[in-house]
Tab-separated table of N, CA and C in Angstrom:
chain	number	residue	atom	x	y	z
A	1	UNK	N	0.841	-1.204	0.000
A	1	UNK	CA	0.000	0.000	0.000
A	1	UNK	C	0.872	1.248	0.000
A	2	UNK	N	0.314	2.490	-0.908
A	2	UNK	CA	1.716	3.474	-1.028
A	2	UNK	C	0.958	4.190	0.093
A	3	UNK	N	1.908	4.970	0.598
A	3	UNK	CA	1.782	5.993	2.197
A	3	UNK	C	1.065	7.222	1.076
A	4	UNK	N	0.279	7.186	2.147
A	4	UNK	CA	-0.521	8.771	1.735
A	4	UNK	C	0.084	9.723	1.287
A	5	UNK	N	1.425	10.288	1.906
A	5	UNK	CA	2.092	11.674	0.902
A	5	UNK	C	2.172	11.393	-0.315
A	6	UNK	N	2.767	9.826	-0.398
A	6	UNK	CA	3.156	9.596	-2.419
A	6	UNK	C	1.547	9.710	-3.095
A	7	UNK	N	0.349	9.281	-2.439
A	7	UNK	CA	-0.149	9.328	-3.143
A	7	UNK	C	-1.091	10.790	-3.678
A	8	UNK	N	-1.131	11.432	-2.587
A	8	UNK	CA	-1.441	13.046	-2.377
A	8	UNK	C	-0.693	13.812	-3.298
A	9	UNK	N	0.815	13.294	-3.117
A	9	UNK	CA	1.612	14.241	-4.378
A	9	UNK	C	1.187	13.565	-5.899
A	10	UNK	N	1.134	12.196	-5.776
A	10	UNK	CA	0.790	11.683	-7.373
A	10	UNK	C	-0.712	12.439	-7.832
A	11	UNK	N	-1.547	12.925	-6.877
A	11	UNK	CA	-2.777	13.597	-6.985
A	11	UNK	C	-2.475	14.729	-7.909
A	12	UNK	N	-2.213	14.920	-6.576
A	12	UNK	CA	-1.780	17.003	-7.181
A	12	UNK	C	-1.036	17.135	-7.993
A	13	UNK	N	-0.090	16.190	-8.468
A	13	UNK	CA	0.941	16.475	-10.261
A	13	UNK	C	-0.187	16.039	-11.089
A	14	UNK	N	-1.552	14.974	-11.100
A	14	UNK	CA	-2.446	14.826	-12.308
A	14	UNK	C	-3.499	15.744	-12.018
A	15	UNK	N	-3.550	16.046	-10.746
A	15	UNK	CA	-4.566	17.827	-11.265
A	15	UNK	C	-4.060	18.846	-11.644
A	16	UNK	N	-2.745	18.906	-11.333
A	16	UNK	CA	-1.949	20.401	-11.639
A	16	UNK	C	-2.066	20.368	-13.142
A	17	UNK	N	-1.465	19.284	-13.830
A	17	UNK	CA	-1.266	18.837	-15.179
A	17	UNK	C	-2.890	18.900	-16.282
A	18	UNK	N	-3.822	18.774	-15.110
A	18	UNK	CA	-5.340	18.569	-15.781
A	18	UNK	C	-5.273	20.021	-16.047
A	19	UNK	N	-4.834	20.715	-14.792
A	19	UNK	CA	-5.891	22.026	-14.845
A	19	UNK	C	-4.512	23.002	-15.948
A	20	UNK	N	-3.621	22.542	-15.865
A	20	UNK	CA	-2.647	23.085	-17.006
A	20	UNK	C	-3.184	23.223	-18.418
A	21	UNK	N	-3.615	21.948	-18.858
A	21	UNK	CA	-4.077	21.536	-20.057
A	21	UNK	C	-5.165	22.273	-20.539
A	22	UNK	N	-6.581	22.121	-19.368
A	22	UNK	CA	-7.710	23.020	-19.682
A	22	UNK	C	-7.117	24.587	-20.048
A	23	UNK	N	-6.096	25.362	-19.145
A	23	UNK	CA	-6.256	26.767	-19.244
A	23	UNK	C	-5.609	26.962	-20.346
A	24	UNK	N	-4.891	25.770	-21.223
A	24	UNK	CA	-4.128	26.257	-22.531
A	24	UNK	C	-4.911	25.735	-23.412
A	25	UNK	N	-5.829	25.278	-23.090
A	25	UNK	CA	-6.959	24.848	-24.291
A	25	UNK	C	-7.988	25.837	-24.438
A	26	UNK	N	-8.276	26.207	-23.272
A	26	UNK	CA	-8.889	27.570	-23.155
A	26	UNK	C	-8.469	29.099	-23.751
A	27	UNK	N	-7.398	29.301	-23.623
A	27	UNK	CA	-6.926	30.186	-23.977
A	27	UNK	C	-6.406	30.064	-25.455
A	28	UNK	N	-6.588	29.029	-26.003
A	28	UNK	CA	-6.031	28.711	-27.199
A	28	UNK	C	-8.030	29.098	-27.980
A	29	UNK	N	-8.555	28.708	-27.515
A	29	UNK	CA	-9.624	28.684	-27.227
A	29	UNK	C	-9.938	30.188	-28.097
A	30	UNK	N	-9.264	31.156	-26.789
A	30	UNK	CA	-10.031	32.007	-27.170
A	30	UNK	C	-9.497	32.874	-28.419
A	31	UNK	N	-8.047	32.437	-28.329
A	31	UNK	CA	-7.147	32.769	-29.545
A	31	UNK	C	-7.887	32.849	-30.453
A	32	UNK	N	-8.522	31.549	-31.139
A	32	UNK	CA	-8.919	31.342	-32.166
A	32	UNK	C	-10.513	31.674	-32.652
A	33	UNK	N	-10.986	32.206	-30.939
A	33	UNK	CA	-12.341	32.583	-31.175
A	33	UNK	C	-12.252	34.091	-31.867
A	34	UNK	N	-10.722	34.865	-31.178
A	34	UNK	CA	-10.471	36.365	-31.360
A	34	UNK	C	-10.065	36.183	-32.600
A	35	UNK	N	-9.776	35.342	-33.470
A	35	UNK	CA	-9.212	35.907	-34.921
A	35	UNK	C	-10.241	35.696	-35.669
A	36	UNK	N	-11.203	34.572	-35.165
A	36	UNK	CA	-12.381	34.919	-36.146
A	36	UNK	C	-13.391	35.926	-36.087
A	37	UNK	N	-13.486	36.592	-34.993
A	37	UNK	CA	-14.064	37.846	-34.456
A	37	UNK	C	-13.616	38.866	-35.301
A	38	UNK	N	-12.151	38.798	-35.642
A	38	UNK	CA	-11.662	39.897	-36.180
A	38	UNK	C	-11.899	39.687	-37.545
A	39	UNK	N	-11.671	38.822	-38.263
A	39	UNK	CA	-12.025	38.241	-39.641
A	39	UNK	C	-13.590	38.794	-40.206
A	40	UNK	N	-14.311	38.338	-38.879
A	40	UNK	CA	-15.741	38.778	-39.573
A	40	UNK	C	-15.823	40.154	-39.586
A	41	UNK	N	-15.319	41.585	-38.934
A	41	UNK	CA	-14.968	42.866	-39.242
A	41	UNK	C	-14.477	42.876	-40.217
């Protein structure tokens, strides 16, 4: 059985990494929402 810190830290590196992913998908996101915004002007 792994001791609770390893597994608390193995936690928090696959949420850190989740919530990494969303805010660059997001922001990529909006990248691409802003150039078509600008396109249709």
């Amino acid at each position: 059985m792994l001791s609770k810190s390893k597994c608390d830290e193995n936690f928090v590196i696959a949420f850190l990494s989740m919530m990494a992913v969303a805010v660059t998908s997001v922001s990529q996101g909006f990248l691409i929402f802003g150039h078509l915004e600008i396109y249709k002007l």
